[in-house]
């Protein structure tokens, strides 16, 4: 009972506008004092939550995203995407989606995509006559490919809290990421036909394609190098993050020659702000998770879920409904930390593959980045595009359809996620 | 205020150093293991320590910059006077919460003075130090916000600064 009170108190404080750290932390501290537990628990649980090597990848991958933006890599990705798919119906809207896929291969963060590549794309789309809200909607919906396609910060956090192999999760994200891009491009195609959006006058010649492919090549090839290095055992998923920073700095200074010390410093400060904010929540959420465990909340929820049905497909549907609601109110990191350990147990017990479940959870919560009231991607994109949240949401409406279809496909066709990990790792 | 400025500058530089160390440590491990075949025994522990340091030391910088994630929508519906009181309450409870974290860290250090970490044998006070210092800094930054909100006599339009 007290466990549920802690959850209710958290939701209440969060709705009142308390920062997430305080909304989680204050009920936990009250619980500890009310039950006469030693105060050391507060320090031990919060500190040990961060004593985790996979979490080291979180700030380092955020740094990669910021570096790519500071070093101009995002601009070259955009140029290549423009040449390659700018002639498709939807023009720059298709470029926006395709560019996000390439960006996703080096960065594991949706917000880094919106903050860097998104800025360039929104400006370019406006200049070509697209409305600001539509540009913002395409940018934010395509940015969620970043945390699905490897590397991915939420998948690393999910693997850390549930004990699922991070390598399998990262490999599992390849096909869902590509599927999501295909679905978004199809919707853009359909909208372009209805609304007569502008597009490039002609398809590129081979020479033009080659000209713009060359500068984008180091970014395009990055995921191949990273995945190969991981599978060959050269480095662990956590070490990949540092290798990607080195790679980004090398190509920026030797190949693009655009990286300045000021750019590195700006990227570093941006990373520090973003990562400390997220990781402080991770730390305090560990205390919250511990209280829920002590109060047997996961076991109670497991019992309730399994009493409704033991059919994995029905349970997955329940999880999807739950996560859509949760994703509307919690940011993705908090939601993974709070919800994943609770729902993983009954679902895996019912026969759902843990890697498959991880993808369902993370994809669902990434859609949560695009749903009000707590849609961080919406906040950021509305701020960058200088449009209202209401206008972005109006243009977002059609894009919830491909995202929903992708979610259903990922949920009910587990092979979309498990196929590549099975081939690559034989598990 | 001059002291606060010095502290903030020191926090920023220390956070930068910790981020650099966080990137370099795994790279050093890959190099030592892959090229020289001499893995560094404490590299993982050191990287984890830098992560702990970065999170807690930089947390006050995040607070100062308005980067603590929150949902402002419902608060925006409240009339100005109660909203101002609510903001004061949030900041006051935040300062108390971080004070509790700080005391908890010092109590834990006091009880484990003889302990060390497993591989690097770092003394426990050094291991727990970032939490103690970070919570203290968080408490100070939250108190600064509280004083600022009190002096304004009206609510602030709070927005989460994400990048």
JSON list of N, CA and C in Angstrom, two decimals, chain A residues 15-22 25-26 29 39-40 43 47-48 50-53 55 59 234 239 242-243 245 265 268-269 272-273 276 279-280 373-374 376 379, chain B residues 15-16 22-23 26-27 29-30 33 44 48 51-52 55-56 58 61-62 65 68-71 73-75 86 90 93-94 97 104 107-108 111 124 127 131 162:
[
{"chain": "A", "resi": 15, "resn": "UNK", "atom": "N", "xyz": [2.97, 16.43, -11.60]},
{"chain": "A", "resi": 15, "resn": "UNK", "atom": "CA", "xyz": [1.94, 17.22, -12.28]},
{"chain": "A", "resi": 15, "resn": "UNK", "atom": "C", "xyz": [1.95, 18.67, -11.78]},
{"chain": "A", "resi": 16, "resn": "UNK", "atom": "N", "xyz": [2.33, 18.87, -10.52]},
{"chain": "A", "resi": 16, "resn": "UNK", "atom": "CA", "xyz": [2.36, 20.24, -9.97]},
{"chain": "A", "resi": 16, "resn": "UNK", "atom": "C", "xyz": [3.55, 21.05, -10.49]},
{"chain": "A", "resi": 17, "resn": "UNK", "atom": "N", "xyz": [4.45, 20.39, -11.23]},
{"chain": "A", "resi": 17, "resn": "UNK", "atom": "CA", "xyz": [5.58, 21.11, -11.81]},
{"chain": "A", "resi": 17, "resn": "UNK", "atom": "C", "xyz": [6.87, 20.96, -11.02]},
{"chain": "A", "resi": 18, "resn": "UNK", "atom": "N", "xyz": [6.92, 20.02, -10.08]},
{"chain": "A", "resi": 18, "resn": "UNK", "atom": "CA", "xyz": [8.19, 19.75, -9.40]},
{"chain": "A", "resi": 18, "resn": "UNK", "atom": "C", "xyz": [9.16, 19.16, -10.43]},
{"chain": "A", "resi": 19, "resn": "UNK", "atom": "N", "xyz": [10.45, 19.52, -10.39]},
{"chain": "A", "resi": 19, "resn": "UNK", "atom": "CA", "xyz": [11.40, 18.84, -11.27]},
{"chain": "A", "resi": 19, "resn": "UNK", "atom": "C", "xyz": [11.34, 17.33, -10.98]},
{"chain": "A", "resi": 20, "resn": "UNK", "atom": "N", "xyz": [11.57, 16.51, -12.03]},
{"chain": "A", "resi": 20, "resn": "UNK", "atom": "CA", "xyz": [11.43, 15.05, -11.89]},
{"chain": "A", "resi": 20, "resn": "UNK", "atom": "C", "xyz": [12.24, 14.53, -10.70]},
{"chain": "A", "resi": 21, "resn": "UNK", "atom": "N", "xyz": [13.46, 15.07, -10.54]},
{"chain": "A", "resi": 21, "resn": "UNK", "atom": "CA", "xyz": [14.33, 14.60, -9.45]},
{"chain": "A", "resi": 21, "resn": "UNK", "atom": "C", "xyz": [13.64, 14.76, -8.11]},
{"chain": "A", "resi": 22, "resn": "UNK", "atom": "N", "xyz": [12.99, 15.90, -7.90]},
{"chain": "A", "resi": 22, "resn": "UNK", "atom": "CA", "xyz": [12.31, 16.14, -6.62]},
{"chain": "A", "resi": 22, "resn": "UNK", "atom": "C", "xyz": [11.01, 15.36, -6.53]},
{"chain": "A", "resi": 25, "resn": "UNK", "atom": "N", "xyz": [12.26, 12.00, -5.65]},
{"chain": "A", "resi": 25, "resn": "UNK", "atom": "CA", "xyz": [13.07, 11.93, -4.43]},
{"chain": "A", "resi": 25, "resn": "UNK", "atom": "C", "xyz": [12.31, 12.25, -3.15]},
{"chain": "A", "resi": 26, "resn": "UNK", "atom": "N", "xyz": [11.44, 13.25, -3.17]},
{"chain": "A", "resi": 26, "resn": "UNK", "atom": "CA", "xyz": [10.78, 13.68, -1.93]},
{"chain": "A", "resi": 26, "resn": "UNK", "atom": "C", "xyz": [9.90, 12.56, -1.33]},
{"chain": "A", "resi": 29, "resn": "UNK", "atom": "N", "xyz": [12.19, 9.98, 0.32]},
{"chain": "A", "resi": 29, "resn": "UNK", "atom": "CA", "xyz": [12.79, 10.40, 1.60]},
{"chain": "A", "resi": 29, "resn": "UNK", "atom": "C", "xyz": [11.73, 10.35, 2.72]},
{"chain": "A", "resi": 39, "resn": "UNK", "atom": "N", "xyz": [19.18, 6.67, 7.22]},
{"chain": "A", "resi": 39, "resn": "UNK", "atom": "CA", "xyz": [19.34, 7.72, 6.20]},
{"chain": "A", "resi": 39, "resn": "UNK", "atom": "C", "xyz": [20.42, 7.35, 5.17]},
{"chain": "A", "resi": 40, "resn": "UNK", "atom": "N", "xyz": [21.33, 6.44, 5.56]},
{"chain": "A", "resi": 40, "resn": "UNK", "atom": "CA", "xyz": [22.39, 6.02, 4.64]},
{"chain": "A", "resi": 40, "resn": "UNK", "atom": "C", "xyz": [21.82, 5.50, 3.32]},
{"chain": "A", "resi": 43, "resn": "UNK", "atom": "N", "xyz": [21.88, 7.83, 0.38]},
{"chain": "A", "resi": 43, "resn": "UNK", "atom": "CA", "xyz": [23.18, 8.00, -0.27]},
{"chain": "A", "resi": 43, "resn": "UNK", "atom": "C", "xyz": [23.59, 6.73, -1.03]},
{"chain": "A", "resi": 47, "resn": "UNK", "atom": "N", "xyz": [23.93, 6.62, -5.14]},
{"chain": "A", "resi": 47, "resn": "UNK", "atom": "CA", "xyz": [25.31, 6.55, -5.65]},
{"chain": "A", "resi": 47, "resn": "UNK", "atom": "C", "xyz": [25.54, 5.25, -6.43]},
{"chain": "A", "resi": 48, "resn": "UNK", "atom": "N", "xyz": [25.09, 4.12, -5.85]},
{"chain": "A", "resi": 48, "resn": "UNK", "atom": "CA", "xyz": [25.36, 2.84, -6.51]},
{"chain": "A", "resi": 48, "resn": "UNK", "atom": "C", "xyz": [24.61, 2.69, -7.83]},
{"chain": "A", "resi": 50, "resn": "UNK", "atom": "N", "xyz": [24.63, 4.76, -10.12]},
{"chain": "A", "resi": 50, "resn": "UNK", "atom": "CA", "xyz": [25.52, 5.28, -11.17]},
{"chain": "A", "resi": 50, "resn": "UNK", "atom": "C", "xyz": [26.82, 4.50, -11.26]},
{"chain": "A", "resi": 51, "resn": "UNK", "atom": "N", "xyz": [27.01, 3.58, -10.32]},
{"chain": "A", "resi": 51, "resn": "UNK", "atom": "CA", "xyz": [28.25, 2.79, -10.34]},
{"chain": "A", "resi": 51, "resn": "UNK", "atom": "C", "xyz": [28.08, 1.67, -11.36]},
{"chain": "A", "resi": 52, "resn": "UNK", "atom": "N", "xyz": [27.78, 2.07, -12.60]},
{"chain": "A", "resi": 52, "resn": "UNK", "atom": "CA", "xyz": [27.44, 1.10, -13.65]},
{"chain": "A", "resi": 52, "resn": "UNK", "atom": "C", "xyz": [28.20, 1.48, -14.93]},
{"chain": "A", "resi": 53, "resn": "UNK", "atom": "N", "xyz": [28.97, 0.53, -15.45]},
{"chain": "A", "resi": 53, "resn": "UNK", "atom": "CA", "xyz": [29.79, 0.84, -16.63]},
{"chain": "A", "resi": 53, "resn": "UNK", "atom": "C", "xyz": [28.95, 1.16, -17.88]},
{"chain": "A", "resi": 55, "resn": "UNK", "atom": "N", "xyz": [26.27, 2.73, -18.18]},
{"chain": "A", "resi": 55, "resn": "UNK", "atom": "CA", "xyz": [25.75, 4.11, -18.13]},
{"chain": "A", "resi": 55, "resn": "UNK", "atom": "C", "xyz": [26.80, 5.15, -18.56]},
{"chain": "A", "resi": 59, "resn": "UNK", "atom": "N", "xyz": [26.56, 9.92, -21.27]},
{"chain": "A", "resi": 59, "resn": "UNK", "atom": "CA", "xyz": [27.11, 11.25, -21.58]},
{"chain": "A", "resi": 59, "resn": "UNK", "atom": "C", "xyz": [28.01, 11.23, -22.80]},
{"chain": "A", "resi": 234, "resn": "UNK", "atom": "N", "xyz": [36.33, -6.14, -30.46]},
{"chain": "A", "resi": 234, "resn": "UNK", "atom": "CA", "xyz": [37.36, -5.11, -30.26]},
{"chain": "A", "resi": 234, "resn": "UNK", "atom": "C", "xyz": [36.97, -4.19, -29.11]},
{"chain": "A", "resi": 239, "resn": "UNK", "atom": "N", "xyz": [32.24, 0.98, -24.62]},
{"chain": "A", "resi": 239, "resn": "UNK", "atom": "CA", "xyz": [33.46, 1.57, -25.19]},
{"chain": "A", "resi": 239, "resn": "UNK", "atom": "C", "xyz": [33.20, 2.17, -26.57]},
{"chain": "A", "resi": 242, "resn": "UNK", "atom": "N", "xyz": [33.03, 5.96, -26.65]},
{"chain": "A", "resi": 242, "resn": "UNK", "atom": "CA", "xyz": [34.30, 6.71, -26.68]},
{"chain": "A", "resi": 242, "resn": "UNK", "atom": "C", "xyz": [34.96, 6.60, -28.05]},
{"chain": "A", "resi": 243, "resn": "UNK", "atom": "N", "xyz": [34.85, 5.42, -28.68]},
{"chain": "A", "resi": 243, "resn": "UNK", "atom": "CA", "xyz": [35.42, 5.25, -30.02]},
{"chain": "A", "resi": 243, "resn": "UNK", "atom": "C", "xyz": [34.71, 6.20, -30.99]},
{"chain": "A", "resi": 245, "resn": "UNK", "atom": "N", "xyz": [33.37, 9.09, -30.28]},
{"chain": "A", "resi": 245, "resn": "UNK", "atom": "CA", "xyz": [33.87, 10.46, -30.03]},
{"chain": "A", "resi": 245, "resn": "UNK", "atom": "C", "xyz": [35.19, 10.65, -30.77]},
{"chain": "A", "resi": 265, "resn": "UNK", "atom": "N", "xyz": [34.22, 22.99, -26.92]},
{"chain": "A", "resi": 265, "resn": "UNK", "atom": "CA", "xyz": [33.78, 23.46, -25.60]},
{"chain": "A", "resi": 265, "resn": "UNK", "atom": "C", "xyz": [32.25, 23.60, -25.53]},
{"chain": "A", "resi": 268, "resn": "UNK", "atom": "N", "xyz": [30.78, 20.28, -25.33]},
{"chain": "A", "resi": 268, "resn": "UNK", "atom": "CA", "xyz": [31.00, 19.68, -24.00]},
{"chain": "A", "resi": 268, "resn": "UNK", "atom": "C", "xyz": [30.02, 20.25, -22.98]},
{"chain": "A", "resi": 269, "resn": "UNK", "atom": "N", "xyz": [29.83, 21.57, -23.00]},
{"chain": "A", "resi": 269, "resn": "UNK", "atom": "CA", "xyz": [28.89, 22.18, -22.03]},
{"chain": "A", "resi": 269, "resn": "UNK", "atom": "C", "xyz": [27.46, 21.68, -22.27]},
{"chain": "A", "resi": 272, "resn": "UNK", "atom": "N", "xyz": [27.27, 18.23, -20.84]},
{"chain": "A", "resi": 272, "resn": "UNK", "atom": "CA", "xyz": [27.26, 18.23, -19.37]},
{"chain": "A", "resi": 272, "resn": "UNK", "atom": "C", "xyz": [25.86, 18.56, -18.86]},
{"chain": "A", "resi": 273, "resn": "UNK", "atom": "N", "xyz": [25.25, 19.58, -19.46]},
{"chain": "A", "resi": 273, "resn": "UNK", "atom": "CA", "xyz": [23.90, 19.98, -19.03]},
{"chain": "A", "resi": 273, "resn": "UNK", "atom": "C", "xyz": [22.90, 18.83, -19.23]},
{"chain": "A", "resi": 276, "resn": "UNK", "atom": "N", "xyz": [24.01, 15.38, -17.04]},
{"chain": "A", "resi": 276, "resn": "UNK", "atom": "CA", "xyz": [23.86, 15.45, -15.58]},
{"chain": "A", "resi": 276, "resn": "UNK", "atom": "C", "xyz": [22.38, 15.51, -15.20]},
{"chain": "A", "resi": 279, "resn": "UNK", "atom": "N", "xyz": [21.14, 11.85, -15.68]},
{"chain": "A", "resi": 279, "resn": "UNK", "atom": "CA", "xyz": [21.73, 10.86, -14.77]},
{"chain": "A", "resi": 279, "resn": "UNK", "atom": "C", "xyz": [21.36, 11.11, -13.30]},
{"chain": "A", "resi": 280, "resn": "UNK", "atom": "N", "xyz": [21.07, 12.36, -12.97]},
{"chain": "A", "resi": 280, "resn": "UNK", "atom": "CA", "xyz": [20.62, 12.62, -11.60]},
{"chain": "A", "resi": 280, "resn": "UNK", "atom": "C", "xyz": [19.26, 11.94, -11.38]},
{"chain": "A", "resi": 373, "resn": "UNK", "atom": "N", "xyz": [1.36, 15.82, -22.44]},
{"chain": "A", "resi": 373, "resn": "UNK", "atom": "CA", "xyz": [1.99, 17.11, -22.10]},
{"chain": "A", "resi": 373, "resn": "UNK", "atom": "C", "xyz": [3.52, 17.03, -21.93]},
{"chain": "A", "resi": 374, "resn": "UNK", "atom": "N", "xyz": [4.10, 15.81, -21.72]},
{"chain": "A", "resi": 374, "resn": "UNK", "atom": "CA", "xyz": [5.54, 15.73, -21.43]},
{"chain": "A", "resi": 374, "resn": "UNK", "atom": "C", "xyz": [6.29, 15.26, -22.68]},
{"chain": "A", "resi": 376, "resn": "UNK", "atom": "N", "xyz": [9.20, 15.88, -24.71]},
{"chain": "A", "resi": 376, "resn": "UNK", "atom": "CA", "xyz": [10.43, 16.69, -24.74]},
{"chain": "A", "resi": 376, "resn": "UNK", "atom": "C", "xyz": [10.82, 17.09, -26.17]},
{"chain": "A", "resi": 379, "resn": "UNK", "atom": "N", "xyz": [8.70, 20.02, -27.19]},
{"chain": "A", "resi": 379, "resn": "UNK", "atom": "CA", "xyz": [9.15, 21.28, -26.58]},
{"chain": "A", "resi": 379, "resn": "UNK", "atom": "C", "xyz": [10.30, 21.87, -27.40]},
{"chain": "B", "resi": 15, "resn": "UNK", "atom": "N", "xyz": [33.65, 19.88, -14.23]},
{"chain": "B", "resi": 15, "resn": "UNK", "atom": "CA", "xyz": [32.75, 19.04, -15.04]},
{"chain": "B", "resi": 15, "resn": "UNK", "atom": "C", "xyz": [33.38, 18.75, -16.40]},
{"chain": "B", "resi": 16, "resn": "UNK", "atom": "N", "xyz": [34.01, 19.78, -16.98]},
{"chain": "B", "resi": 16, "resn": "UNK", "atom": "CA", "xyz": [34.68, 19.58, -18.28]},
{"chain": "B", "resi": 16, "resn": "UNK", "atom": "C", "xyz": [35.78, 18.53, -18.15]},
{"chain": "B", "resi": 22, "resn": "UNK", "atom": "N", "xyz": [36.10, 10.86, -18.77]},
{"chain": "B", "resi": 22, "resn": "UNK", "atom": "CA", "xyz": [35.11, 9.82, -19.07]},
{"chain": "B", "resi": 22, "resn": "UNK", "atom": "C", "xyz": [35.27, 9.31, -20.51]},
{"chain": "B", "resi": 23, "resn": "UNK", "atom": "N", "xyz": [35.65, 10.19, -21.42]},
{"chain": "B", "resi": 23, "resn": "UNK", "atom": "CA", "xyz": [35.85, 9.79, -22.81]},
{"chain": "B", "resi": 23, "resn": "UNK", "atom": "C", "xyz": [37.19, 9.06, -22.95]},
{"chain": "B", "resi": 26, "resn": "UNK", "atom": "N", "xyz": [37.89, 4.84, -21.34]},
{"chain": "B", "resi": 26, "resn": "UNK", "atom": "CA", "xyz": [37.64, 3.65, -22.17]},
{"chain": "B", "resi": 26, "resn": "UNK", "atom": "C", "xyz": [38.58, 3.57, -23.38]},
{"chain": "B", "resi": 27, "resn": "UNK", "atom": "N", "xyz": [38.96, 4.73, -23.94]},
{"chain": "B", "resi": 27, "resn": "UNK", "atom": "CA", "xyz": [39.88, 4.71, -25.09]},
{"chain": "B", "resi": 27, "resn": "UNK", "atom": "C", "xyz": [41.25, 4.17, -24.67]},
{"chain": "B", "resi": 29, "resn": "UNK", "atom": "N", "xyz": [41.77, 2.14, -22.27]},
{"chain": "B", "resi": 29, "resn": "UNK", "atom": "CA", "xyz": [41.60, 0.70, -22.04]},
{"chain": "B", "resi": 29, "resn": "UNK", "atom": "C", "xyz": [41.65, -0.08, -23.35]},
{"chain": "B", "resi": 30, "resn": "UNK", "atom": "N", "xyz": [40.96, 0.44, -24.38]},
{"chain": "B", "resi": 30, "resn": "UNK", "atom": "CA", "xyz": [40.96, -0.25, -25.69]},
{"chain": "B", "resi": 30, "resn": "UNK", "atom": "C", "xyz": [42.38, -0.31, -26.23]},
{"chain": "B", "resi": 33, "resn": "UNK", "atom": "N", "xyz": [44.56, -2.72, -24.11]},
{"chain": "B", "resi": 33, "resn": "UNK", "atom": "CA", "xyz": [44.14, -4.11, -24.27]},
{"chain": "B", "resi": 33, "resn": "UNK", "atom": "C", "xyz": [44.39, -4.61, -25.70]},
{"chain": "B", "resi": 44, "resn": "UNK", "atom": "N", "xyz": [37.53, 0.26, -15.74]},
{"chain": "B", "resi": 44, "resn": "UNK", "atom": "CA", "xyz": [36.07, 0.32, -15.62]},
{"chain": "B", "resi": 44, "resn": "UNK", "atom": "C", "xyz": [35.65, 1.05, -14.34]},
{"chain": "B", "resi": 48, "resn": "UNK", "atom": "N", "xyz": [33.56, 4.52, -14.05]},
{"chain": "B", "resi": 48, "resn": "UNK", "atom": "CA", "xyz": [32.32, 4.63, -13.26]},
{"chain": "B", "resi": 48, "resn": "UNK", "atom": "C", "xyz": [32.44, 5.76, -12.25]},
{"chain": "B", "resi": 51, "resn": "UNK", "atom": "N", "xyz": [31.94, 9.00, -13.93]},
{"chain": "B", "resi": 51, "resn": "UNK", "atom": "CA", "xyz": [30.51, 9.20, -14.22]},
{"chain": "B", "resi": 51, "resn": "UNK", "atom": "C", "xyz": [29.79, 9.73, -12.98]},
{"chain": "B", "resi": 52, "resn": "UNK", "atom": "N", "xyz": [30.09, 9.11, -11.83]},
{"chain": "B", "resi": 52, "resn": "UNK", "atom": "CA", "xyz": [29.48, 9.56, -10.57]},
{"chain": "B", "resi": 52, "resn": "UNK", "atom": "C", "xyz": [29.86, 11.02, -10.31]},
{"chain": "B", "resi": 55, "resn": "UNK", "atom": "N", "xyz": [28.08, 13.46, -12.78]},
{"chain": "B", "resi": 55, "resn": "UNK", "atom": "CA", "xyz": [26.64, 13.61, -12.51]},
{"chain": "B", "resi": 55, "resn": "UNK", "atom": "C", "xyz": [26.40, 14.53, -11.32]},
{"chain": "B", "resi": 56, "resn": "UNK", "atom": "N", "xyz": [27.06, 14.25, -10.21]},
{"chain": "B", "resi": 56, "resn": "UNK", "atom": "CA", "xyz": [26.74, 15.02, -9.00]},
{"chain": "B", "resi": 56, "resn": "UNK", "atom": "C", "xyz": [27.38, 16.40, -8.99]},
{"chain": "B", "resi": 58, "resn": "UNK", "atom": "N", "xyz": [28.18, 18.20, -11.68]},
{"chain": "B", "resi": 58, "resn": "UNK", "atom": "CA", "xyz": [27.57, 19.07, -12.71]},
{"chain": "B", "resi": 58, "resn": "UNK", "atom": "C", "xyz": [26.09, 19.34, -12.44]},
{"chain": "B", "resi": 61, "resn": "UNK", "atom": "N", "xyz": [25.20, 22.86, -11.83]},
{"chain": "B", "resi": 61, "resn": "UNK", "atom": "CA", "xyz": [25.30, 23.65, -13.06]},
{"chain": "B", "resi": 61, "resn": "UNK", "atom": "C", "xyz": [24.00, 23.50, -13.86]},
{"chain": "B", "resi": 62, "resn": "UNK", "atom": "N", "xyz": [23.46, 22.26, -13.90]},
{"chain": "B", "resi": 62, "resn": "UNK", "atom": "CA", "xyz": [22.20, 22.01, -14.61]},
{"chain": "B", "resi": 62, "resn": "UNK", "atom": "C", "xyz": [21.07, 22.83, -13.97]},
{"chain": "B", "resi": 65, "resn": "UNK", "atom": "N", "xyz": [21.29, 26.42, -14.82]},
{"chain": "B", "resi": 65, "resn": "UNK", "atom": "CA", "xyz": [20.93, 26.69, -16.21]},
{"chain": "B", "resi": 65, "resn": "UNK", "atom": "C", "xyz": [19.47, 26.37, -16.53]},
{"chain": "B", "resi": 68, "resn": "UNK", "atom": "N", "xyz": [16.83, 21.17, -15.19]},
{"chain": "B", "resi": 68, "resn": "UNK", "atom": "CA", "xyz": [16.15, 20.05, -14.52]},
{"chain": "B", "resi": 68, "resn": "UNK", "atom": "C", "xyz": [14.81, 19.82, -15.22]},
{"chain": "B", "resi": 69, "resn": "UNK", "atom": "N", "xyz": [14.60, 18.57, -15.66]},
{"chain": "B", "resi": 69, "resn": "UNK", "atom": "CA", "xyz": [13.39, 18.27, -16.44]},
{"chain": "B", "resi": 69, "resn": "UNK", "atom": "C", "xyz": [12.15, 18.37, -15.54]},
{"chain": "B", "resi": 70, "resn": "UNK", "atom": "N", "xyz": [11.14, 19.07, -16.03]},
{"chain": "B", "resi": 70, "resn": "UNK", "atom": "CA", "xyz": [9.90, 19.25, -15.28]},
{"chain": "B", "resi": 70, "resn": "UNK", "atom": "C", "xyz": [8.76, 19.44, -16.28]},
{"chain": "B", "resi": 71, "resn": "UNK", "atom": "N", "xyz": [7.54, 19.31, -15.81]},
{"chain": "B", "resi": 71, "resn": "UNK", "atom": "CA", "xyz": [6.39, 19.54, -16.68]},
{"chain": "B", "resi": 71, "resn": "UNK", "atom": "C", "xyz": [5.71, 20.82, -16.22]},
{"chain": "B", "resi": 73, "resn": "UNK", "atom": "N", "xyz": [3.17, 22.48, -17.83]},
{"chain": "B", "resi": 73, "resn": "UNK", "atom": "CA", "xyz": [1.83, 22.76, -18.39]},
{"chain": "B", "resi": 73, "resn": "UNK", "atom": "C", "xyz": [0.76, 23.02, -17.33]},
{"chain": "B", "resi": 74, "resn": "UNK", "atom": "N", "xyz": [0.66, 22.12, -16.33]},
{"chain": "B", "resi": 74, "resn": "UNK", "atom": "CA", "xyz": [-0.41, 22.27, -15.36]},
{"chain": "B", "resi": 74, "resn": "UNK", "atom": "C", "xyz": [-0.17, 23.49, -14.45]},
{"chain": "B", "resi": 75, "resn": "UNK", "atom": "N", "xyz": [1.11, 23.74, -14.15]},
{"chain": "B", "resi": 75, "resn": "UNK", "atom": "CA", "xyz": [1.43, 24.89, -13.30]},
{"chain": "B", "resi": 75, "resn": "UNK", "atom": "C", "xyz": [0.99, 26.19, -13.97]},
{"chain": "B", "resi": 86, "resn": "UNK", "atom": "N", "xyz": [3.52, 28.18, -4.90]},
{"chain": "B", "resi": 86, "resn": "UNK", "atom": "CA", "xyz": [3.90, 26.80, -5.27]},
{"chain": "B", "resi": 86, "resn": "UNK", "atom": "C", "xyz": [5.38, 26.74, -5.66]},
{"chain": "B", "resi": 90, "resn": "UNK", "atom": "N", "xyz": [8.25, 24.51, -4.00]},
{"chain": "B", "resi": 90, "resn": "UNK", "atom": "CA", "xyz": [9.09, 23.57, -4.77]},
{"chain": "B", "resi": 90, "resn": "UNK", "atom": "C", "xyz": [10.56, 23.83, -4.44]},
{"chain": "B", "resi": 93, "resn": "UNK", "atom": "N", "xyz": [11.34, 22.86, -0.75]},
{"chain": "B", "resi": 93, "resn": "UNK", "atom": "CA", "xyz": [11.42, 21.40, -0.56]},
{"chain": "B", "resi": 93, "resn": "UNK", "atom": "C", "xyz": [12.63, 20.83, -1.29]},
{"chain": "B", "resi": 94, "resn": "UNK", "atom": "N", "xyz": [13.01, 21.45, -2.41]},
{"chain": "B", "resi": 94, "resn": "UNK", "atom": "CA", "xyz": [14.21, 21.01, -3.12]},
{"chain": "B", "resi": 94, "resn": "UNK", "atom": "C", "xyz": [15.45, 21.20, -2.27]},
{"chain": "B", "resi": 97, "resn": "UNK", "atom": "N", "xyz": [15.43, 18.61, 0.41]},
{"chain": "B", "resi": 97, "resn": "UNK", "atom": "CA", "xyz": [15.76, 17.28, -0.15]},
{"chain": "B", "resi": 97, "resn": "UNK", "atom": "C", "xyz": [17.26, 17.14, -0.38]},
{"chain": "B", "resi": 104, "resn": "UNK", "atom": "N", "xyz": [22.98, 12.50, 4.34]},
{"chain": "B", "resi": 104, "resn": "UNK", "atom": "CA", "xyz": [23.07, 11.04, 4.15]},
{"chain": "B", "resi": 104, "resn": "UNK", "atom": "C", "xyz": [24.46, 10.65, 3.66]},
{"chain": "B", "resi": 107, "resn": "UNK", "atom": "N", "xyz": [26.93, 10.97, 6.55]},
{"chain": "B", "resi": 107, "resn": "UNK", "atom": "CA", "xyz": [26.70, 9.89, 7.53]},
{"chain": "B", "resi": 107, "resn": "UNK", "atom": "C", "xyz": [27.31, 8.59, 6.99]},
{"chain": "B", "resi": 108, "resn": "UNK", "atom": "N", "xyz": [27.06, 8.32, 5.71]},
{"chain": "B", "resi": 108, "resn": "UNK", "atom": "CA", "xyz": [27.58, 7.09, 5.10]},
{"chain": "B", "resi": 108, "resn": "UNK", "atom": "C", "xyz": [29.10, 7.10, 5.08]},
{"chain": "B", "resi": 111, "resn": "UNK", "atom": "N", "xyz": [30.44, 6.28, 8.49]},
{"chain": "B", "resi": 111, "resn": "UNK", "atom": "CA", "xyz": [30.31, 4.88, 8.90]},
{"chain": "B", "resi": 111, "resn": "UNK", "atom": "C", "xyz": [31.26, 3.95, 8.14]},
{"chain": "B", "resi": 124, "resn": "UNK", "atom": "N", "xyz": [36.84, 5.27, 0.79]},
{"chain": "B", "resi": 124, "resn": "UNK", "atom": "CA", "xyz": [35.40, 5.43, 0.64]},
{"chain": "B", "resi": 124, "resn": "UNK", "atom": "C", "xyz": [34.97, 6.90, 0.62]},
{"chain": "B", "resi": 127, "resn": "UNK", "atom": "N", "xyz": [35.23, 8.08, -2.79]},
{"chain": "B", "resi": 127, "resn": "UNK", "atom": "CA", "xyz": [34.20, 7.48, -3.64]},
{"chain": "B", "resi": 127, "resn": "UNK", "atom": "C", "xyz": [32.85, 8.17, -3.43]},
{"chain": "B", "resi": 131, "resn": "UNK", "atom": "N", "xyz": [29.00, 12.78, -4.23]},
{"chain": "B", "resi": 131, "resn": "UNK", "atom": "CA", "xyz": [27.60, 12.89, -3.81]},
{"chain": "B", "resi": 131, "resn": "UNK", "atom": "C", "xyz": [27.45, 13.94, -2.71]},
{"chain": "B", "resi": 162, "resn": "UNK", "atom": "N", "xyz": [16.72, 22.37, -22.55]},
{"chain": "B", "resi": 162, "resn": "UNK", "atom": "CA", "xyz": [17.21, 21.02, -22.85]},
{"chain": "B", "resi": 162, "resn": "UNK", "atom": "C", "xyz": [18.58, 21.00, -23.50]}
]
